[in-house]
XYZ file of C-alpha atoms in Angstrom:
671
model
C -6.285 -36.931 -50.521
C -7.837 -37.138 -53.800
C -8.234 -35.493 -56.932
C -11.321 -33.246 -55.575
C -9.594 -32.457 -52.388
C -6.353 -31.425 -54.299
C -8.393 -29.116 -56.728
C -10.425 -27.496 -54.271
C -7.340 -26.907 -52.191
C -5.111 -25.240 -55.215
C -8.176 -23.114 -56.099
C -8.243 -22.406 -52.621
C -4.484 -21.266 -52.521
C -4.545 -19.377 -55.759
C -8.126 -17.204 -54.907
C -6.655 -16.385 -51.684
C -3.535 -14.637 -53.441
C -5.710 -12.068 -55.103
C -8.168 -11.721 -51.588
C -5.185 -11.302 -49.468
C -3.561 -8.771 -51.713
C -6.415 -6.648 -52.121
C -6.951 -6.687 -47.990
C -3.126 -5.323 -47.629
C -3.620 -2.700 -50.127
C -6.554 -1.577 -48.480
C -5.423 -1.791 -45.472
C -1.828 0.444 -46.685
C -4.230 2.814 -49.086
C -5.801 3.244 -45.613
C -2.502 3.790 -43.851
C -1.319 6.239 -46.410
C -4.622 8.208 -45.896
C -5.056 8.731 -42.356
C -1.192 10.378 -42.240
C -2.577 13.194 -44.752
C -3.978 14.516 -41.032
C -2.024 16.913 -39.061
C 0.307 16.317 -36.331
C -1.116 15.122 -32.901
C 1.847 14.138 -31.082
C 0.069 14.438 -27.512
C -2.039 10.885 -28.393
C 1.269 8.673 -27.976
C 2.307 8.749 -24.778
C 2.078 7.236 -21.767
C 1.967 4.034 -23.270
C 1.124 1.461 -20.405
C -2.029 3.600 -19.035
C -3.144 4.108 -22.735
C -2.437 0.402 -23.959
C -4.172 -1.051 -20.174
C -7.330 1.070 -21.408
C -7.236 -0.795 -25.160
C -7.300 -3.964 -23.593
C -9.577 -3.276 -21.091
C -12.134 -1.748 -23.548
C -11.387 -4.742 -25.891
C -11.815 -7.981 -23.441
C -14.789 -6.260 -20.544
C -16.496 -4.513 -23.828
C -17.247 -1.326 -21.509
C -18.076 0.873 -24.744
C -20.157 -1.551 -25.946
C -22.183 -2.732 -22.631
C -23.789 0.652 -22.654
C -26.443 -0.793 -24.736
C -26.715 -3.996 -23.095
C -28.940 -6.341 -25.634
C -26.432 -5.758 -27.712
C -23.185 -5.697 -25.915
C -22.992 -9.683 -25.037
C -23.965 -10.715 -28.598
C -21.159 -8.452 -30.439
C -18.487 -9.709 -27.574
C -19.355 -13.303 -28.786
C -18.750 -11.908 -32.412
C -15.764 -10.051 -31.996
C -14.452 -12.908 -29.617
C -14.844 -15.079 -32.545
C -13.584 -13.336 -34.830
C -10.169 -12.489 -32.904
C -10.076 -16.153 -32.413
C -12.069 -17.659 -34.877
C -9.169 -16.402 -37.613
C -6.795 -18.960 -36.493
C -10.061 -21.805 -36.931
C -10.823 -20.500 -40.305
C -7.069 -20.430 -42.239
C -6.961 -24.060 -40.613
C -9.078 -24.634 -43.723
C -6.334 -24.491 -45.925
C -5.196 -27.667 -44.803
C -8.497 -29.221 -44.367
C -9.702 -28.512 -47.674
C -6.510 -30.437 -49.168
C -6.425 -32.942 -46.258
C -9.808 -33.472 -44.383
C -8.415 -35.227 -41.148
C -5.911 -32.822 -40.939
C -5.655 -29.643 -38.753
C -2.808 -27.343 -37.435
C 0.299 -28.718 -36.074
C 0.721 -29.946 -32.467
C -2.690 -27.678 -31.634
C -5.048 -29.587 -33.170
C -4.260 -32.865 -31.353
C -5.197 -30.737 -27.744
C -8.397 -31.410 -25.771
C -8.325 -27.555 -25.206
C -8.268 -26.493 -28.823
C -11.312 -28.267 -29.616
C -12.936 -26.886 -26.942
C -12.199 -23.384 -27.434
C -13.551 -24.347 -31.645
C -16.545 -25.515 -30.464
C -17.265 -22.378 -28.127
C -16.318 -20.232 -31.203
C -18.157 -21.501 -33.628
C -21.194 -21.810 -31.193
C -20.827 -18.513 -29.835
C -20.251 -16.576 -33.236
C -23.751 -18.190 -34.683
C -25.819 -17.280 -31.624
C -24.224 -13.869 -31.947
C -24.627 -12.722 -35.105
C -27.877 -13.826 -35.560
C -28.631 -11.921 -32.361
C -27.447 -9.105 -34.255
C -29.050 -9.676 -37.591
C -32.660 -9.761 -36.114
C -31.624 -6.388 -33.413
C -30.780 -4.517 -37.081
C -33.883 -5.619 -38.278
C -35.728 -4.638 -35.653
C -33.957 -1.358 -35.984
C -34.644 -1.437 -39.580
C -35.019 2.540 -41.497
C -38.305 1.345 -42.976
C -39.180 2.834 -39.514
C -40.083 6.305 -40.006
C -36.294 7.426 -40.364
C -35.985 9.214 -37.045
C -37.037 6.173 -35.057
C -34.021 4.144 -36.646
C -30.345 4.514 -35.244
C -29.374 2.499 -38.613
C -31.086 5.405 -40.735
C -28.623 6.858 -43.444
C -26.237 3.724 -42.759
C -24.823 1.371 -45.598
C -26.939 -1.714 -45.362
C -25.051 -3.324 -48.310
C -21.997 -3.522 -46.296
C -23.529 -4.306 -43.178
C -25.598 -7.093 -44.745
C -22.468 -8.267 -46.125
C -20.359 -8.311 -42.946
C -22.994 -10.545 -40.860
C -23.168 -12.988 -43.970
C -20.158 -13.427 -44.241
C -19.691 -13.839 -40.280
C -22.653 -16.453 -40.182
C -21.213 -18.548 -42.624
C -17.402 -18.520 -40.914
C -19.892 -19.420 -37.640
C -21.226 -22.115 -39.336
C -18.492 -23.204 -41.225
C -16.390 -23.771 -37.714
C -19.488 -25.759 -36.466
C -19.928 -27.712 -39.893
C -16.590 -28.963 -40.693
C -15.785 -30.273 -37.273
C -19.156 -31.901 -37.370
C -18.057 -33.637 -40.891
C -14.875 -34.395 -39.640
C -16.694 -36.593 -36.502
C -19.215 -37.846 -38.736
C -16.399 -39.101 -41.108
C -13.546 -39.687 -38.181
C -15.436 -40.660 -35.019
C -13.199 -39.415 -32.245
C -15.890 -37.044 -30.833
C -15.207 -36.197 -26.666
C -18.623 -35.422 -25.278
C -16.798 -32.595 -23.312
C -15.125 -30.762 -25.987
C -17.719 -32.022 -28.957
C -20.884 -31.295 -26.812
C -22.852 -29.679 -29.774
C -21.167 -30.532 -32.827
C -21.037 -34.174 -32.269
C -25.171 -33.937 -32.084
C -25.158 -32.654 -35.216
C -22.378 -35.163 -37.001
C -25.808 -37.405 -36.159
C -26.961 -35.759 -39.042
C -24.527 -36.349 -41.462
C -23.170 -38.539 -43.612
C -19.264 -39.730 -43.605
C -17.622 -38.124 -46.494
C -14.404 -36.882 -46.988
C -15.397 -34.967 -49.945
C -18.264 -33.295 -47.873
C -15.408 -32.016 -45.305
C -13.494 -30.689 -47.806
C -16.173 -28.885 -49.475
C -17.380 -27.332 -46.198
C -13.811 -26.206 -45.431
C -13.657 -24.864 -49.042
C -16.935 -22.611 -48.143
C -15.257 -21.882 -44.610
C -12.149 -20.385 -46.520
C -13.734 -18.989 -49.321
C -15.944 -17.096 -47.440
C -13.164 -15.783 -45.513
C -11.565 -14.718 -48.793
C -14.305 -13.020 -50.212
C -14.822 -10.778 -46.895
C -10.907 -9.723 -47.660
C -11.041 -9.263 -51.289
C -14.596 -7.147 -51.029
C -13.268 -5.118 -47.998
C -9.527 -4.776 -49.505
C -12.006 -2.740 -52.238
C -14.198 -0.805 -50.191
C -11.962 1.199 -46.912
C -14.388 3.058 -46.086
C -16.882 0.074 -44.544
C -16.622 1.059 -41.505
C -18.547 -1.699 -40.113
C -15.759 -4.285 -41.577
C -12.911 -2.320 -40.785
C -13.889 -1.219 -37.096
C -12.080 -4.618 -35.971
C -8.703 -3.392 -37.168
C -9.113 0.388 -36.808
C -10.846 0.402 -33.216
C -7.775 -0.905 -31.168
C -5.775 1.787 -32.271
C -8.322 4.251 -32.129
C -9.085 3.772 -28.288
C -5.472 3.366 -27.685
C -4.986 6.899 -29.193
C -8.162 8.302 -27.414
C -8.087 12.169 -25.934
C -7.806 11.366 -22.561
C -5.033 8.767 -21.609
C -6.940 7.725 -18.173
C -9.431 6.008 -20.579
C -12.315 8.604 -20.018
C -13.959 9.631 -23.055
C -13.338 13.378 -24.548
C -15.770 15.135 -22.808
C -15.230 18.013 -20.161
C -12.450 20.373 -21.621
C -12.851 21.119 -25.412
C -9.713 20.222 -27.298
C -7.402 22.878 -27.818
C -7.273 24.379 -31.014
C -4.156 23.044 -32.683
C -1.937 23.566 -35.580
C 1.126 21.621 -36.785
C 1.064 19.754 -33.659
C 1.367 22.940 -31.171
C -1.603 24.358 -28.963
C -2.252 28.094 -30.499
C -2.762 30.616 -27.938
C -3.091 34.298 -28.838
C 0.686 34.833 -28.014
C 1.737 32.206 -30.418
C -0.368 32.258 -33.283
C 0.737 33.125 -36.938
C -2.260 33.695 -39.025
C 0.269 33.695 -41.739
C 0.984 29.772 -41.216
C -1.103 28.206 -38.635
C -4.283 26.643 -39.381
C -7.226 27.840 -37.530
C -9.659 25.363 -36.771
C -10.687 22.437 -39.685
C -11.663 24.547 -42.781
C -10.587 21.601 -45.399
C -10.661 17.993 -44.628
C -6.688 18.003 -44.373
C -6.639 20.487 -41.268
C -8.157 17.846 -39.317
C -5.567 15.835 -37.291
C -4.659 12.108 -38.408
C -6.675 11.607 -35.064
C -9.351 12.711 -36.786
C -9.259 10.700 -39.800
C -8.628 7.729 -37.886
C -11.804 8.678 -36.117
C -13.757 9.127 -39.358
C -12.366 5.839 -40.255
C -13.093 3.795 -37.428
C -17.243 4.537 -37.314
C -19.062 2.025 -37.526
C -22.151 3.119 -38.544
C -24.132 1.819 -35.512
C -26.412 4.961 -35.029
C -25.976 4.703 -30.938
C -24.376 8.746 -31.235
C -27.716 9.174 -33.678
C -30.188 7.475 -31.036
C -28.949 9.939 -28.261
C -28.573 12.784 -30.499
C -31.225 15.842 -28.967
C -30.959 17.735 -32.464
C -31.616 14.643 -34.189
C -34.418 13.383 -31.662
C -35.799 17.130 -32.024
C -36.187 17.227 -36.014
C -32.891 19.057 -36.222
C -30.339 18.173 -39.368
C -27.748 17.193 -37.265
C -26.647 13.427 -36.728
C -23.481 12.844 -35.787
C -23.026 9.513 -37.521
C -23.997 11.389 -40.707
C -21.555 14.014 -39.797
C -18.643 11.317 -39.526
C -19.899 9.594 -42.166
C -19.858 12.499 -44.476
C -16.350 13.749 -43.669
C -15.221 9.943 -43.907
C -16.820 9.718 -47.563
C -15.321 13.192 -48.368
C -12.028 12.692 -47.033
C -11.445 9.286 -48.743
C -12.472 10.804 -51.632
C -10.419 13.728 -51.705
C -7.093 11.560 -50.717
C -5.766 10.859 -54.258
C -5.546 14.799 -54.698
C -4.054 15.369 -51.436
C -1.596 12.488 -52.271
C -0.620 13.941 -54.950
C 0.553 17.204 -53.522
C -2.510 19.047 -54.279
C -3.919 22.012 -52.206
C -6.281 25.005 -52.544
C -5.628 28.504 -50.669
C -8.542 30.084 -49.097
C -9.285 31.605 -52.464
C -9.706 28.480 -53.908
C -6.427 28.679 -56.498
C -4.012 25.731 -56.852
C -1.116 25.921 -54.473
C -0.090 22.598 -53.713
C 0.550 21.712 -57.751
C 2.615 24.791 -58.726
C 6.049 25.323 -60.284
C 8.730 27.785 -59.425
C 7.444 30.231 -61.199
C 3.705 29.739 -60.027
C 2.277 27.910 -62.991
C -0.059 25.004 -62.053
C 1.259 21.440 -63.123
C -1.382 20.222 -65.624
C 0.234 16.924 -65.817
C -0.025 16.099 -62.640
C -3.481 17.518 -61.903
C -4.610 15.436 -64.827
C -2.897 12.399 -63.447
C -5.338 12.597 -60.512
C -8.626 10.911 -60.646
C -11.745 13.482 -61.718
C -13.814 12.212 -59.121
C -11.215 13.647 -56.688
C -10.167 16.833 -58.356
C -14.116 17.625 -58.133
C -14.152 16.523 -54.225
C -10.888 19.030 -53.652
C -13.285 22.042 -55.077
C -15.932 21.176 -52.647
C -16.433 23.386 -49.330
C -16.543 21.582 -45.880
C -18.851 23.716 -44.587
C -21.348 25.867 -46.199
C -24.907 26.816 -47.178
C -26.480 24.760 -50.239
C -26.866 26.561 -53.187
C -28.666 25.495 -56.051
C -26.821 24.699 -58.786
C -23.026 24.261 -57.198
C -22.292 21.247 -55.745
C -23.289 20.827 -52.015
C -21.057 21.617 -48.921
C -20.046 18.245 -47.343
C -21.551 19.584 -43.780
C -24.645 22.084 -44.055
C -24.022 24.944 -42.094
C -27.639 24.285 -40.129
C -26.067 21.288 -39.381
C -22.835 22.375 -38.020
C -24.892 24.694 -35.767
C -27.502 22.643 -34.387
C -25.210 20.671 -31.844
C -25.542 21.508 -28.121
C -21.993 19.950 -27.342
C -24.229 17.949 -25.159
C -21.529 15.138 -25.777
C -24.616 12.537 -25.939
C -22.549 10.992 -28.848
C -19.220 10.717 -27.260
C -20.380 9.154 -24.099
C -21.984 6.485 -26.221
C -19.717 5.476 -29.310
C -18.368 2.082 -29.022
C -14.783 3.176 -30.619
C -14.453 6.498 -28.902
C -14.719 8.884 -31.888
C -14.535 12.650 -30.724
C -17.433 14.072 -32.876
C -17.698 17.137 -30.372
C -13.984 18.449 -30.416
C -14.200 18.039 -34.549
C -17.576 20.004 -34.678
C -15.839 22.791 -32.527
C -12.879 22.773 -34.859
C -14.939 23.291 -37.921
C -16.835 26.292 -35.887
C -13.613 27.864 -35.093
C -12.396 28.193 -38.822
C -15.897 29.349 -39.436
C -15.669 32.029 -36.827
C -12.413 33.166 -36.729
C -11.486 32.734 -40.661
C -14.810 32.827 -42.431
C -16.803 34.682 -40.105
C -19.721 32.640 -41.352
C -22.076 31.942 -38.268
C -25.570 32.346 -37.024
C -26.363 36.198 -36.962
C -27.283 36.329 -33.043
C -23.496 34.941 -32.293
C -22.833 38.732 -33.098
C -24.304 40.364 -30.429
C -23.042 37.650 -28.216
C -19.635 38.091 -28.965
C -19.958 41.946 -28.768
C -21.598 41.556 -25.474
C -18.398 39.406 -24.274
C -15.741 41.449 -25.369
C -17.046 44.801 -24.513
C -19.032 43.992 -21.272
C -18.141 40.737 -19.740
C -21.384 39.209 -20.362
C -23.893 37.656 -22.848
C -26.700 40.288 -22.114
C -24.601 43.177 -22.434
C -25.363 44.401 -18.945
C -23.262 46.982 -16.544
C -20.872 45.025 -14.438
C -22.082 46.931 -11.369
C -25.237 45.222 -11.716
C -23.890 42.031 -10.548
C -24.581 42.947 -7.308
C -27.839 43.767 -7.516
C -29.021 40.175 -5.809
C -26.907 40.844 -2.719
C -29.149 43.991 -1.896
C -32.150 41.754 -2.109
C -30.563 38.863 1.038
C -31.189 40.604 4.500
C -27.541 39.459 5.499
C -24.202 40.257 4.715
C -22.536 38.890 1.777
C -18.593 40.025 1.603
C -17.621 41.269 -1.748
C -13.774 40.910 -2.508
C -11.926 44.445 -3.246
C -14.996 45.862 -0.804
C -15.714 43.861 1.989
C -12.721 41.915 2.140
C -9.305 42.759 0.884
C -7.615 38.753 1.206
C -9.309 35.462 0.899
C -7.264 34.327 4.230
C -10.295 33.841 6.620
C -12.687 32.021 3.678
C -13.554 28.869 2.793
C -15.248 29.339 -0.411
C -15.334 31.591 -3.280
C -18.788 31.574 -4.334
C -18.704 32.217 -8.704
C -22.196 33.262 -9.025
C -22.047 33.453 -13.188
C -23.689 36.227 -15.476
C -27.622 34.213 -15.023
C -26.865 33.878 -11.536
C -26.141 37.277 -11.360
C -28.747 38.646 -14.409
C -31.408 36.406 -14.869
C -34.542 36.402 -12.827
C -34.827 32.372 -12.109
C -31.564 31.965 -12.035
C -30.885 34.352 -8.890
C -33.241 32.884 -7.217
C -30.992 29.743 -6.859
C -27.834 32.004 -6.035
C -29.672 33.416 -3.150
C -30.753 29.956 -1.781
C -27.261 28.702 -1.912
C -26.024 31.733 -0.166
C -28.952 31.693 2.981
C -28.057 27.522 2.948
C -24.112 28.035 2.500
C -24.806 31.210 6.071
C -26.932 28.896 7.678
C -24.320 25.921 7.938
C -21.530 28.475 8.768
C -19.519 28.155 5.637
C -17.416 31.648 5.173
C -17.724 33.030 1.725
C -16.973 35.657 -0.228
C -17.876 36.706 -4.065
C -16.360 38.729 -6.610
C -19.258 41.339 -7.495
C -18.512 43.371 -10.597
C -15.007 41.668 -11.077
C -16.484 39.000 -12.109
C -16.075 38.578 -16.148
C -18.308 35.511 -18.046
C -15.965 32.106 -17.856
C -16.364 32.600 -21.711
C -17.937 29.017 -22.199
C -20.315 30.127 -24.956
C -17.606 31.565 -26.643
C -15.664 28.837 -27.197
C -18.071 26.229 -27.566
C -19.497 29.079 -30.291
C -15.642 28.137 -32.117
C -14.483 31.926 -31.094
C -11.634 30.462 -29.294
C -9.312 33.765 -28.903
C -12.492 35.444 -26.944
C -12.181 32.215 -25.098
C -9.097 32.820 -23.803
C -9.146 36.300 -23.477
C -11.968 36.420 -20.926
C -10.391 33.073 -18.910
C -6.870 35.384 -18.412
C -8.794 38.367 -17.276
C -10.653 35.679 -15.000
C -7.676 33.903 -14.160
C -5.609 37.536 -13.348
C -8.545 38.320 -11.012
C -8.615 34.545 -8.992
C -5.064 34.735 -8.659
C -5.164 38.001 -7.301
C -7.912 36.829 -4.642
C -5.740 33.442 -4.177
C -2.529 35.531 -3.723
C -0.906 33.446 -0.758
C -3.254 31.276 -0.337
C -2.031 27.235 -0.743
C -3.197 25.397 -3.486
C -5.281 23.303 -1.883
C -7.608 26.054 -0.040
C -8.013 27.503 -3.689
C -11.992 26.218 -3.569
C -14.253 27.945 -5.729
C -18.269 26.715 -5.493
C -20.364 27.323 -8.289
C -24.041 27.018 -9.437
C -23.747 27.100 -13.236
C -22.777 23.549 -14.977
C -21.147 25.531 -17.731
C -18.786 27.865 -15.382
C -18.314 24.799 -13.329
C -17.303 23.252 -16.207
C -15.141 25.428 -17.620
C -13.408 26.736 -14.611
C -12.169 23.060 -13.353
C -11.588 21.401 -16.546
C -10.650 24.371 -19.122
C -9.528 27.183 -16.823
C -6.357 24.975 -15.911
C -5.163 24.874 -19.825
C -4.522 28.918 -19.984
C -3.133 28.608 -16.009
C -5.920 28.497 -13.732
C -5.672 25.794 -11.294
C -8.771 25.658 -8.497
C -10.639 23.144 -6.373
C -14.660 23.901 -8.572
C -17.229 22.173 -6.968
C -20.548 22.265 -7.737
C -23.306 23.815 -5.419
C -25.040 20.631 -5.408
C -21.744 18.984 -4.365
C -20.899 20.851 -1.104
C -24.673 21.506 -0.168
C -24.929 17.270 0.206
C -21.254 17.064 1.690
C -22.605 20.068 4.435
C -26.036 17.861 4.614
C -24.006 14.115 5.595
C -21.870 16.402 8.384
C -25.252 17.829 9.887
C -24.404 21.271 9.123
C -27.495 21.810 7.321
C -30.769 19.729 8.600
C -34.038 19.902 6.714
C -36.662 21.435 9.027
C -39.347 20.289 6.814
C -39.921 17.149 5.160
C -41.007 17.450 1.654
C -43.154 14.301 0.998
C -43.615 14.766 -2.669
C -42.620 13.273 -5.904
C -39.947 14.739 -7.771
C -38.042 14.398 -10.691
C -34.217 15.576 -11.872
C -32.734 16.705 -14.813
C -29.376 16.000 -15.058
C -27.460 18.783 -16.823
C -25.139 17.533 -19.675
C -22.370 19.627 -18.396
C -22.450 18.123 -14.864
C -23.601 14.962 -15.705
C -21.771 13.674 -19.071
C -19.125 16.209 -19.198
C -18.123 16.073 -15.232
C -19.714 12.152 -14.073
C -21.907 14.344 -11.118
C -24.965 12.459 -10.935
C -25.148 11.074 -7.074
C -24.765 14.250 -5.143
C -28.177 16.072 -6.483
C -29.769 12.945 -6.004
C -28.775 12.321 -2.482
C -29.274 15.995 -1.635
C -33.040 15.559 -2.735
C -33.486 12.415 -0.846
C -32.203 14.270 2.618
C -35.270 16.319 1.859
C -37.195 13.816 1.847
C -38.832 13.611 -1.405
C -39.243 10.750 -3.738
C -36.908 10.709 -6.794
C -39.084 9.577 -9.786
C -36.682 8.895 -12.530
C -37.038 10.563 -16.333
C -36.773 7.757 -18.795
C -33.707 9.962 -19.999
C -31.593 10.037 -17.242
C -28.034 10.185 -15.832
C -25.245 9.796 -18.754
C -28.627 9.501 -21.261
C -30.175 12.473 -20.181
C -32.224 14.714 -22.977
C -30.100 17.998 -23.140
C -32.234 21.250 -22.217
C -30.668 22.656 -25.781
C -29.057 25.510 -24.404
C -25.405 24.320 -24.533
C -23.137 24.953 -27.492
C -23.936 28.209 -27.484
C -27.395 27.132 -28.920
C -28.795 29.655 -25.347
C -28.023 32.438 -28.281
C -29.481 30.930 -30.804
C -33.145 30.968 -32.457
C -34.924 27.415 -32.669
C -36.403 27.965 -36.111
C -35.924 23.984 -37.438
C -38.034 20.913 -35.575
């Protein structure tokens, strides 16, 4: 030690007190802010499956590797940060004593080898990510850059610090080799080459260690002051967000929509109390704490944005910008909410009031003005000139097709679709603010049981066009006892001319294969998928319970494993298979491509002529991403002799047709 190293060490320790204080303070503010959200009791257990999935996603980088060019580089940076913190904090010792290091471990060859890999891997990884960010820079046309709208200041800051840290690990080690020798070609294979370029200098090593320490301290200080910088904080919050993801089996939050919840309970038509329950999300505080954790964890990487069909067709919706807007609004409003502030639906203060109903002006004045202004801001609405803009524009909210591309691609398991549906629920059930076309949809579903408002008896018309008998429950058969499948035709399959071709073809193939099936005919009602995805939760429940009552009467006395339904519509497939169990309907549901493919493999269906043509296949979102049915349709086409030519976007990255999320019933006016 000398006077310079002691001075540098003392300065480092002194400044780190402010840095650690800033970081801990920021973490506590974030924790308290996330706690504003409503209860989510279903997110804690089971512990071991959730913990296991968190570790798998962390170590194997299963989500990040969906973008392979980024996955390996991010893995290097992640490991460099996770383990490199231990190496970085060694600078506390090295600044005072350049020859020193952590007691015990600094003498181990394994420690030096890991240190070598961490420094080199961090530099290579972060350099690759910097290049990728520049290649995708927003100076490109706005909708071609997945980073469009992201906080570049935060990103550049984090990337710079990580690069300096990686270089610091290399240079301190190389400086020590140049000054003190003792290089091991097995553990110091790279730094010993760098050391040849450096002079032997105790002061140089101390200065390098000081720079390494200060870069970490600057990071802690700045990040602690900016708790909405998800690009920095996700390295802590992502672990929790993955653990608390909706599905405890590790799958993403697709398939069934999240049930509508209030104060931790699932709302049904029987237990809802309109006076006390929150229907959907009309204010930022209506989201659960998991929702707030989602907003906090967003890294602004833009993978969701790059895959979003709405964004790619000129609509105002970017899943990334939507989550960022909710985050920024939530944290800006948090001081008001943490002070106890609340407003009723009319905008009157109900939180900071005394026993006589008078507003506590002193308490209100103590809240920062920015937070009070943010409290007056609508969560969803139309942008009106001269008024404060809503957090989420109505056009943005209703542009979503629920395709799930954002959820599928998100590396930190944010549940975009569930949050969008919750906001729609409030708009429909409380505000009665929704696209005018949906009014007709809701009316037809409620009164006629189908979106077009057709007569139920017309569901049987397609059967009259067949040249063989198709049994109808309650008309040709009173029991399911002698049948294998109930063929769920669906509204489009019964009424829409193009879909009826599929219905008739499937019925003919099933009959050819000797499969005994029946249909419900006029007793079939819409599954309610469009109602639920549009936010009309109670209409969905009404339709679902009506169908479940009918299905249970069909399957009365039939053992569970034989209650089989085959469907052609991807939305019916998802609703019957994933959402009906929530309201008491548990059946085995298969898509017609799965059943037909099985029949081909069993030689019960044999192609009579080869289709020697090139064919492409579009993966429906609610069959593919939501239910992971990718192989059966392709195998079925191969069996026909056709050659499958994949589109650029297929499988889990398939481009949405635009009809999901009740968009089927709305006009395309934008983009």
